[in-house]
CSV table of C-alpha atoms in Angstrom, one decimal:
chain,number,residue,atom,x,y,z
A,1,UNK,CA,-90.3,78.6,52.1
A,2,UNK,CA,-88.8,80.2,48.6
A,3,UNK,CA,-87.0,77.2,47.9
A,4,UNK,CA,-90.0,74.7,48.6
A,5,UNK,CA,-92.1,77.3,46.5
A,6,UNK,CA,-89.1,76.8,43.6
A,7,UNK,CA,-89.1,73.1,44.0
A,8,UNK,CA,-93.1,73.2,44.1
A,9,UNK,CA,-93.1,75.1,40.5
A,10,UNK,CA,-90.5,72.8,38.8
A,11,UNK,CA,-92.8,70.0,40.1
A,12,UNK,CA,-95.6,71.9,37.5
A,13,UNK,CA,-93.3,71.3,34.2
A,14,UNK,CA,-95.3,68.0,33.8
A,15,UNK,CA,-93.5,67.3,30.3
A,16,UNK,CA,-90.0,67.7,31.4
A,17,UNK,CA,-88.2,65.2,32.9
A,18,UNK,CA,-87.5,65.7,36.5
A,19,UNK,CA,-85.5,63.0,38.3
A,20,UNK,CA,-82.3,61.5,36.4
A,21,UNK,CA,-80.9,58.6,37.4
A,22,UNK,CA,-76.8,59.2,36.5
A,23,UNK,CA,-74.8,56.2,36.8
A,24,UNK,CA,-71.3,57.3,36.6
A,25,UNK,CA,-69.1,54.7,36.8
A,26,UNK,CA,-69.3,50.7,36.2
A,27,UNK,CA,-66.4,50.8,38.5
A,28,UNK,CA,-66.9,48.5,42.1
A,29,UNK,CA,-64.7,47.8,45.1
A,30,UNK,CA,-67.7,45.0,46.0
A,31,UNK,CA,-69.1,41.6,44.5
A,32,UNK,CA,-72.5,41.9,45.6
A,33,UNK,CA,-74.3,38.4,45.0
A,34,UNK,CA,-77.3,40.6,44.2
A,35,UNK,CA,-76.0,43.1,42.2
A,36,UNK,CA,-78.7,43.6,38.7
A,37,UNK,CA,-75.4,45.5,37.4
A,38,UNK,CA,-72.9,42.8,37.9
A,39,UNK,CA,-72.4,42.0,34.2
A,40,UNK,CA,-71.1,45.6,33.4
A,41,UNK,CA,-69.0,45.7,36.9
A,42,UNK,CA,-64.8,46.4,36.0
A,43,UNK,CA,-65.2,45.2,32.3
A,44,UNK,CA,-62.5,47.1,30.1
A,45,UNK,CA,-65.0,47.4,27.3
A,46,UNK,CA,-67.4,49.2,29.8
A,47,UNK,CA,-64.6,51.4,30.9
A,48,UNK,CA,-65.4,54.7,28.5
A,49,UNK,CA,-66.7,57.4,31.3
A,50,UNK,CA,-68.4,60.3,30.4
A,51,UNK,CA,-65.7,63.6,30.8
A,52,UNK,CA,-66.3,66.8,32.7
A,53,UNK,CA,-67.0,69.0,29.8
A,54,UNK,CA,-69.8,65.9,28.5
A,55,UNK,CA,-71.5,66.0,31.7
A,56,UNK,CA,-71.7,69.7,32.1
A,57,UNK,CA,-73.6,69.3,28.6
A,58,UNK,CA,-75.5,66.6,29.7
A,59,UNK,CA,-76.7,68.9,33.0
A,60,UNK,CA,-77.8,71.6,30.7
A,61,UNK,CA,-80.7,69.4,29.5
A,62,UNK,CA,-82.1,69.7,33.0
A,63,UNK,CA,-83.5,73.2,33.7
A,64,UNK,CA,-86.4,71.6,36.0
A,65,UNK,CA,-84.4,69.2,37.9
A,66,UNK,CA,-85.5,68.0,41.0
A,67,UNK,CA,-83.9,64.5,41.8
A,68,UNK,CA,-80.2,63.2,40.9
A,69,UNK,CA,-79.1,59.7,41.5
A,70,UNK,CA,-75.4,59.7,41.3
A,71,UNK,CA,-75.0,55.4,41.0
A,72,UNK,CA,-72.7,53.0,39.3
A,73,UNK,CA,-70.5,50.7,39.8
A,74,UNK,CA,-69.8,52.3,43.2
A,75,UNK,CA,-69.5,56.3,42.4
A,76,UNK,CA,-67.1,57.5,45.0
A,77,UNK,CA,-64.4,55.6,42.6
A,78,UNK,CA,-64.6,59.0,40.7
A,79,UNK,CA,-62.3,61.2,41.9
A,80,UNK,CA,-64.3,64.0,39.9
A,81,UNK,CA,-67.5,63.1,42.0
A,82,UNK,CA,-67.4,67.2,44.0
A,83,UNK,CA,-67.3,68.5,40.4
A,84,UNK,CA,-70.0,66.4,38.7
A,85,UNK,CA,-72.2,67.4,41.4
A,86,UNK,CA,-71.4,70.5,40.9
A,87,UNK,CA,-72.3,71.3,37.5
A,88,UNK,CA,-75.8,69.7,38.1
A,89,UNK,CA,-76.1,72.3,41.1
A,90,UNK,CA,-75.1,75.3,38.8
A,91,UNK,CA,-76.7,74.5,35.7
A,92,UNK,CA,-79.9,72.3,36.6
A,93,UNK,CA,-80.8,74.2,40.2
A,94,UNK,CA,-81.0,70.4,41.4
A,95,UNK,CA,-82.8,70.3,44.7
A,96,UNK,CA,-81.7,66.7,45.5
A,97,UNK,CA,-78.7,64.5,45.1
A,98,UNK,CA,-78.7,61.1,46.3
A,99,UNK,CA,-75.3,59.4,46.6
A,100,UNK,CA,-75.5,55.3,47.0
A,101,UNK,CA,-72.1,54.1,48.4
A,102,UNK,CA,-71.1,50.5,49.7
A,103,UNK,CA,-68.7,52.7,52.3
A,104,UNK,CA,-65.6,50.2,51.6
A,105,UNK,CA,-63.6,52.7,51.7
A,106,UNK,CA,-63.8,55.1,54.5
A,107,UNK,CA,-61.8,57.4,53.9
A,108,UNK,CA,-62.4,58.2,50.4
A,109,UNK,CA,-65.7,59.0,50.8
A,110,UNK,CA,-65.7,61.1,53.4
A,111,UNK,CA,-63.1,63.0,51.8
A,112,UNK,CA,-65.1,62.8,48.4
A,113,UNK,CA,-68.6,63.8,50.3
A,114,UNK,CA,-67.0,66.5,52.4
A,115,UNK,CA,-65.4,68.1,49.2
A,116,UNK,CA,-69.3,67.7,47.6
A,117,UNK,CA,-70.7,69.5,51.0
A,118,UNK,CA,-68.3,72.4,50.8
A,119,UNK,CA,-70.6,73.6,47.1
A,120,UNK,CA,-74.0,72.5,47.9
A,121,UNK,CA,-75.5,75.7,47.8
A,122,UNK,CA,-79.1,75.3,48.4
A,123,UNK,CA,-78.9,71.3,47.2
A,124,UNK,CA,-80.0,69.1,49.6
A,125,UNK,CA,-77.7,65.7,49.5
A,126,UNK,CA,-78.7,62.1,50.3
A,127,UNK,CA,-76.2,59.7,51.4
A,128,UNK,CA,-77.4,56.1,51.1
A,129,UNK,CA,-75.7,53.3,52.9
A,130,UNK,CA,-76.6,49.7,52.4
A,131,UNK,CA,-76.9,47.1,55.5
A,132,UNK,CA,-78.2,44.0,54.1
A,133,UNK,CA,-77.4,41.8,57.4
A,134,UNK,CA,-75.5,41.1,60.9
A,135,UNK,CA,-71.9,41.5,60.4
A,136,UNK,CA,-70.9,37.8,58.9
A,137,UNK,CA,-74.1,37.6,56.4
A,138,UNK,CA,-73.6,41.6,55.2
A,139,UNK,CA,-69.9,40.5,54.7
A,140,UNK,CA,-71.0,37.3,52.6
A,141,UNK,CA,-73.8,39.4,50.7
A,142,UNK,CA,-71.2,41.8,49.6
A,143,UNK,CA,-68.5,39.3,48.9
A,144,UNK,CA,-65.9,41.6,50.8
A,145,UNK,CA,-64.6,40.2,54.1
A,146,UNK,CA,-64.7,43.6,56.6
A,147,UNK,CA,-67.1,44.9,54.5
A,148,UNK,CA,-69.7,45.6,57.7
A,149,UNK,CA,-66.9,47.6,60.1
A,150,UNK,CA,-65.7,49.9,57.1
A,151,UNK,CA,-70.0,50.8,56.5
A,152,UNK,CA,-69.7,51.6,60.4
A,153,UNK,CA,-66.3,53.8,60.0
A,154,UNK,CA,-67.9,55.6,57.3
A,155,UNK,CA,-71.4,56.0,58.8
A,156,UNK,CA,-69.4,57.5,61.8
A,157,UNK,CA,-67.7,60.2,59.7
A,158,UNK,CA,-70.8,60.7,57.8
A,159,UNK,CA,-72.7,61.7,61.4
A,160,UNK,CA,-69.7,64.4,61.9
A,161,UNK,CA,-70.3,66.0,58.9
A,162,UNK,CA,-74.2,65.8,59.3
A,163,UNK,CA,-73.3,68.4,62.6
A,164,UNK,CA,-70.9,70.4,60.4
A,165,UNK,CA,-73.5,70.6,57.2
A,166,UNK,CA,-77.5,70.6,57.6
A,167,UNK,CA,-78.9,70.2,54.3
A,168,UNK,CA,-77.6,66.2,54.2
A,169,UNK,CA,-79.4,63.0,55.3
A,170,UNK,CA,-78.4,60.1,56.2
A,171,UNK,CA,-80.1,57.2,55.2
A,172,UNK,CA,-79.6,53.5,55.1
A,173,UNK,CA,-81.1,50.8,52.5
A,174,UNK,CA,-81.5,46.7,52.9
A,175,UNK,CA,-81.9,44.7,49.7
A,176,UNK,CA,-84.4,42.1,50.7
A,177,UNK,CA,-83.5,38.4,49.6
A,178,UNK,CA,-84.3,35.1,50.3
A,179,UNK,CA,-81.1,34.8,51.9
A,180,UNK,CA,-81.6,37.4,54.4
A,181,UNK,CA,-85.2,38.0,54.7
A,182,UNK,CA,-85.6,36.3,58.6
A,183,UNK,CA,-82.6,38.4,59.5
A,184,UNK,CA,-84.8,41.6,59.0
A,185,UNK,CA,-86.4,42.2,62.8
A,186,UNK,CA,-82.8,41.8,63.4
A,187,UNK,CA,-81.2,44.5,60.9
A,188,UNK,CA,-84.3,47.0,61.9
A,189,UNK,CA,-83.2,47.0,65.4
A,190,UNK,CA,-79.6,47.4,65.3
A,191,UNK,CA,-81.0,50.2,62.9
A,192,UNK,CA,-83.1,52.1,64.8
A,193,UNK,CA,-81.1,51.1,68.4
A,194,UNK,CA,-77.6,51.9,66.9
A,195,UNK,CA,-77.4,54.1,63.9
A,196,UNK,CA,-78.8,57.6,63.9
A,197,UNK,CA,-79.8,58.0,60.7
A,198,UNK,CA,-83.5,59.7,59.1
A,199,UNK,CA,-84.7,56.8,56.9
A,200,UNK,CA,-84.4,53.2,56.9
A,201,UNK,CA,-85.7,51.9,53.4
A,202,UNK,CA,-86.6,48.1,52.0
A,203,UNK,CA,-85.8,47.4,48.6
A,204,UNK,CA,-86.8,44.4,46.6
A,205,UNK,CA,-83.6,42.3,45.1
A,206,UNK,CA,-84.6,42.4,41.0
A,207,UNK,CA,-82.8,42.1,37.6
A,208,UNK,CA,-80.7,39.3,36.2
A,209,UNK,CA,-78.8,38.8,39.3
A,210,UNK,CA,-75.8,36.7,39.8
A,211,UNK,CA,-77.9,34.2,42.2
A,212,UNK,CA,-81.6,34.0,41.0
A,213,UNK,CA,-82.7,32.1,43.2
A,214,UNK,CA,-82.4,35.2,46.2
A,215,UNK,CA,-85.4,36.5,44.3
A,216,UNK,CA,-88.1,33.4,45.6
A,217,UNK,CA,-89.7,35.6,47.9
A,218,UNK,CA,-93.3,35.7,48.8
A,219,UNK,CA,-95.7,39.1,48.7
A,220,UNK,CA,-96.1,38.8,52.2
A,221,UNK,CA,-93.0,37.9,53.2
A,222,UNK,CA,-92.2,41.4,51.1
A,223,UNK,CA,-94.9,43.1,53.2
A,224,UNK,CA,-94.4,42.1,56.5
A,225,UNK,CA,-90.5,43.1,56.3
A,226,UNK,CA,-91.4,46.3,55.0
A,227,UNK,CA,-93.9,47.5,57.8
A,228,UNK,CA,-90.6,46.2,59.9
A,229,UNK,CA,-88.5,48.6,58.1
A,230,UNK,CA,-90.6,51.7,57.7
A,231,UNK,CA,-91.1,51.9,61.4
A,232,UNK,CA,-87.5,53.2,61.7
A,233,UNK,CA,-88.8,56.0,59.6
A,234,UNK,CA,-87.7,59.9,60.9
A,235,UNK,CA,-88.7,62.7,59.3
A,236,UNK,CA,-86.1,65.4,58.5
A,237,UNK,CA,-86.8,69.1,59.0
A,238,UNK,CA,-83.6,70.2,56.7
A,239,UNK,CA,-84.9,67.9,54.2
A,240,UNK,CA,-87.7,69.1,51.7
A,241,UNK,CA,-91.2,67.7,51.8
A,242,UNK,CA,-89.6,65.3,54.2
A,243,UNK,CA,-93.4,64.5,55.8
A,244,UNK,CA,-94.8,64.1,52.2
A,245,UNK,CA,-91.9,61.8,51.4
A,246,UNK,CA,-92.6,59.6,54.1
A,247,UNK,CA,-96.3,59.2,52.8
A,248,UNK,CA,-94.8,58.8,49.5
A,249,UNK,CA,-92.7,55.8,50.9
A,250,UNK,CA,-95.8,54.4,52.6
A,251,UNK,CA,-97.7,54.4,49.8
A,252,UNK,CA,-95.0,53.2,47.3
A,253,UNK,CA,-94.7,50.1,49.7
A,254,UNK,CA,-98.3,49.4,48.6
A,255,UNK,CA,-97.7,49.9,45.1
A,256,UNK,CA,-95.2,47.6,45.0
A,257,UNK,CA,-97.0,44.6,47.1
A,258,UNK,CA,-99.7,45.2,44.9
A,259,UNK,CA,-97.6,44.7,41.8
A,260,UNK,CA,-95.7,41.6,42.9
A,261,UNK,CA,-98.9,39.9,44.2
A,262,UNK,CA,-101.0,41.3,40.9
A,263,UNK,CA,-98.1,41.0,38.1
A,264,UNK,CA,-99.9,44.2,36.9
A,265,UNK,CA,-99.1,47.7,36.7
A,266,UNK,CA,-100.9,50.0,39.3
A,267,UNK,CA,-100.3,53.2,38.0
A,268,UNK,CA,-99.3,54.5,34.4
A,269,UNK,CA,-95.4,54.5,34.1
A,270,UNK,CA,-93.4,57.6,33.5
A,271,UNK,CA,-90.3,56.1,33.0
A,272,UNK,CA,-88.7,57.8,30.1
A,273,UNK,CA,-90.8,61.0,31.0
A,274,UNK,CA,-90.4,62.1,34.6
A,275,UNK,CA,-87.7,59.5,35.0
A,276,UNK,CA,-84.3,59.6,32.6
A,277,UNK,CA,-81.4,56.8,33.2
A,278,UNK,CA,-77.9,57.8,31.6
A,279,UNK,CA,-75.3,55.3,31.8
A,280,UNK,CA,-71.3,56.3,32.5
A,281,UNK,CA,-71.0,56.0,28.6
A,282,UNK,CA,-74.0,58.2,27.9
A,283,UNK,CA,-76.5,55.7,26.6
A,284,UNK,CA,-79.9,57.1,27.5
A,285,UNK,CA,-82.5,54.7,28.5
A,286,UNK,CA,-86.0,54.7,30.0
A,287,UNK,CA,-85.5,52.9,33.2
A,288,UNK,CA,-82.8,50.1,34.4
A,289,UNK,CA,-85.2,47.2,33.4
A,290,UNK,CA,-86.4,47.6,30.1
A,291,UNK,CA,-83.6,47.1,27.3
A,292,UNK,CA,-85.1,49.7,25.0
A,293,UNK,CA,-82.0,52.2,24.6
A,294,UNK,CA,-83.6,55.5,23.6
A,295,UNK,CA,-79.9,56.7,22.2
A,296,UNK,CA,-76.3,58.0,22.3
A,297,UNK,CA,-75.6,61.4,23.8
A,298,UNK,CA,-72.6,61.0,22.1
A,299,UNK,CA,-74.2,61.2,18.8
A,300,UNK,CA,-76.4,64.6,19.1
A,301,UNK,CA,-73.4,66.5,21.2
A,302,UNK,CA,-75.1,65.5,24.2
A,303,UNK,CA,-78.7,67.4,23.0
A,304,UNK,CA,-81.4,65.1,24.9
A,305,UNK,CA,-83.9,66.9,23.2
A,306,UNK,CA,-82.8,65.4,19.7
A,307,UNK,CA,-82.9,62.0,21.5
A,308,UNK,CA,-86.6,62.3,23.4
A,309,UNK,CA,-88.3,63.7,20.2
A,310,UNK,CA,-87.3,60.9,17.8
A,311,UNK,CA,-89.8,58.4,16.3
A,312,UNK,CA,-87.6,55.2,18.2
A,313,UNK,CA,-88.6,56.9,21.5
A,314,UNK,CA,-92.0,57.5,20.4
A,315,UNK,CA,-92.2,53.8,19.9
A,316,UNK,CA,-90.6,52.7,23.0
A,317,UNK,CA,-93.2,55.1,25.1
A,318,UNK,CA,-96.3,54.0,23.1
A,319,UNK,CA,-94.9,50.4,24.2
A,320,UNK,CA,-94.7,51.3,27.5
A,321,UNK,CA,-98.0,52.5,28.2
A,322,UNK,CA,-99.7,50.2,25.8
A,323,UNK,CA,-98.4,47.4,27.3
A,324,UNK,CA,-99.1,47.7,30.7
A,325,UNK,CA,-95.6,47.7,31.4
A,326,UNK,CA,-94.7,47.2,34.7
A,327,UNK,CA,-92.0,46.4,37.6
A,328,UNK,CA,-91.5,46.2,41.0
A,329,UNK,CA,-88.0,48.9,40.8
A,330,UNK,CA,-88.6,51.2,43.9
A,331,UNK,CA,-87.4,54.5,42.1
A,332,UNK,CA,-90.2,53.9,38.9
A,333,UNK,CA,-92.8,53.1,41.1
A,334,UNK,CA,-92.3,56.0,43.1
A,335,UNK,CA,-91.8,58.5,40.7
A,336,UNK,CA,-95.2,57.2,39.2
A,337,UNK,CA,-96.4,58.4,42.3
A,338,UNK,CA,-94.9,61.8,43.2
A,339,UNK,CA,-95.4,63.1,39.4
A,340,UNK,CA,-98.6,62.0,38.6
A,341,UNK,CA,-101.2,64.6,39.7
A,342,UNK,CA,-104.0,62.4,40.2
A,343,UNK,CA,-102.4,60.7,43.4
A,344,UNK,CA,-101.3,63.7,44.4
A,345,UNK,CA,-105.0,64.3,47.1
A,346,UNK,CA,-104.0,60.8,48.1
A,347,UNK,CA,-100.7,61.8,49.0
A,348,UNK,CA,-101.9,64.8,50.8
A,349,UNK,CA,-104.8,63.7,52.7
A,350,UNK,CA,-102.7,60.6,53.9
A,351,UNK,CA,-100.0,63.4,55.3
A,352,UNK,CA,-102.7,65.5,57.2
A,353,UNK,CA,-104.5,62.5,58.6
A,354,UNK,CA,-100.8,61.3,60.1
A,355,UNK,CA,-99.5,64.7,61.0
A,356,UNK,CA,-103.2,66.3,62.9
């Protein structure tokens, strides 16, 4: 209860940002066809990673801390993944890490997530796999032949070390498509009837992806996968809030419909406030859509402070809100839910009509 209760009191900072979105490498073992990042992927001039001693700066901006997406590229490539985790866990208190991984390599992972385990502390880690078809189309998806046996090797170590360690989830996400979008009654069951993991999530494909046309999808087609995905929901006692996160999932499936089928924003956008993206070479930016760079930590010794309170920033947040600026990215939309306080008797009626 004392760590909800610390969690509970960062969420009451409301100025300070609280979930950072860290993508430490533009490194990939895969060739997703979807992939918004795919122009930055294994370029030498996007090669310049952020060092130890710059990240442990960059996690002293975070005192209230709650979420940490460690992305990329595919972020197991960094050997010094255990360690950057690390210094977010001593100096930020971070209550959650969420690792993506494609799982290509099996035994790297594990070795890098066990190694991560061993410091958690009180840190409760997320590790996300993606299963974006049957065998043959997940392999095609991915551009790696073999990709869909090495995600199963690794989910299998990953279920080991859930029994050695019990502040880690296991979760798996599907990128809907055009391409893939009949498969998903398919995916869900060998899902839920195969994998025994706590959360099965539906994203929506977006950004300037190497294929556009995987993005002509219909609202409802949208809908009606999702409501086939979040079935496979389970919620996690180890996990914190994990009941309220699952109404927060719920609801953020809404939100999203609502925006695709509206092409309006449904709730105000804290990106840039509650939500902070760093990329690997320590450009700070609002969110992953909007390309309105708020600045180089490079260039105020890694102070964020410097960076958030400087009249371009001002701008790019006045632009924001006045322009009803809007998206369908899963991560904005539900941090514009779980940090805004006037959803928040939403959130929590929802909960006690599911759970009494």
């Amino acid at each position: 209860m004392a760590y909800e209760t610390a969690l509970f009191k960062k969420l009451l900072h409301f100025k300070a940002p609280a979930y950072l979105i860290f993508h430490v490498t533009y490194r990939c073992n895969s060739k997703c066809s979807f992939c918004f990042n795919w122009k930055l992927l294994n370029r030498p001039e996007h090669n310049k990673e952020m060092s130890l001693n710059d990240i442990e700066k960059l996690a002293r901006n975070f005192p209230y801390l709650m979420q940490l997406t460690l992305s990329g590229g595919e972020p197991t490539l960094r050997d010094d993944l255990p360690d950057i985790c690390y210094l977010f866990i001593r100096f930020s208190k971070v209550n959650i890490i969420t690792i993506p991984t494609n799982g290509l390599n099996p035994g790297r992972t594990l070795k890098i997530l066990k190694n991560i385990c061993r410091r958690l502390e009180k840190t409760h880690l997320r590790i996300v796999l993606t299963i974006n078809g049957p065998e043959s189309l997940h392999d095609n998806l991915s551009g790696v032949p073999g990709a869909f046996q090495q995600v199963m090797k690794t989910f299998k170590g990953l279920v080991s070390l859930r029994q050695e360690y019990n502040n880690i989830t296991i979760d798996v996400v599907t990128v809907l498509t055009k391409i893939n979008c009949s498969f998903i009654p398919e995916i869900a069951g060998f899902v839920r009837n195969h994998l025994d993991i706590n959360t099965h999530t539906l994203i929506l494909v977006r950004g300037d992806i190497p294929n556009p046309e995987y993005k002509e999808i219909a609202p409802k087609t949208y809908l009606s996968c999702s409501k086939i995905i979040n079935n496979t929901y389970k919620s996690n006692p180890n996990k914190p809030f994990s009941g309220i996160l699952k109404v927060i999932s719920e609801l953020n499936t809404d939100i999203v419909y609502r925006t695709i089928t509206s092409n309006h924003a449904q709730l105000p956008c804290l990106a840039g406030k509650k939500l902070i993206v760093v990329n690997p070479e320590g450009i700070v930016m609002p969110c992953e859509y909007l390309n309105k760079p708020f600045g180089d930590l490079k260039k105020t010794n890694f102070d964020l402070k410097k960076i958030i309170n400087c009249s371009q920033v001002k701008e790019i947040l006045k632009h924001i809100q006045k322009s009803g600026c809007y998206c369908h990215w899963e991560c904005s939309t539900q941090a514009n839910i779980f940090y805004n306080p006037a959803v928040w008797p939403k959130i929590i009626w929802k909960y006690l009509m599911e759970t009494l």
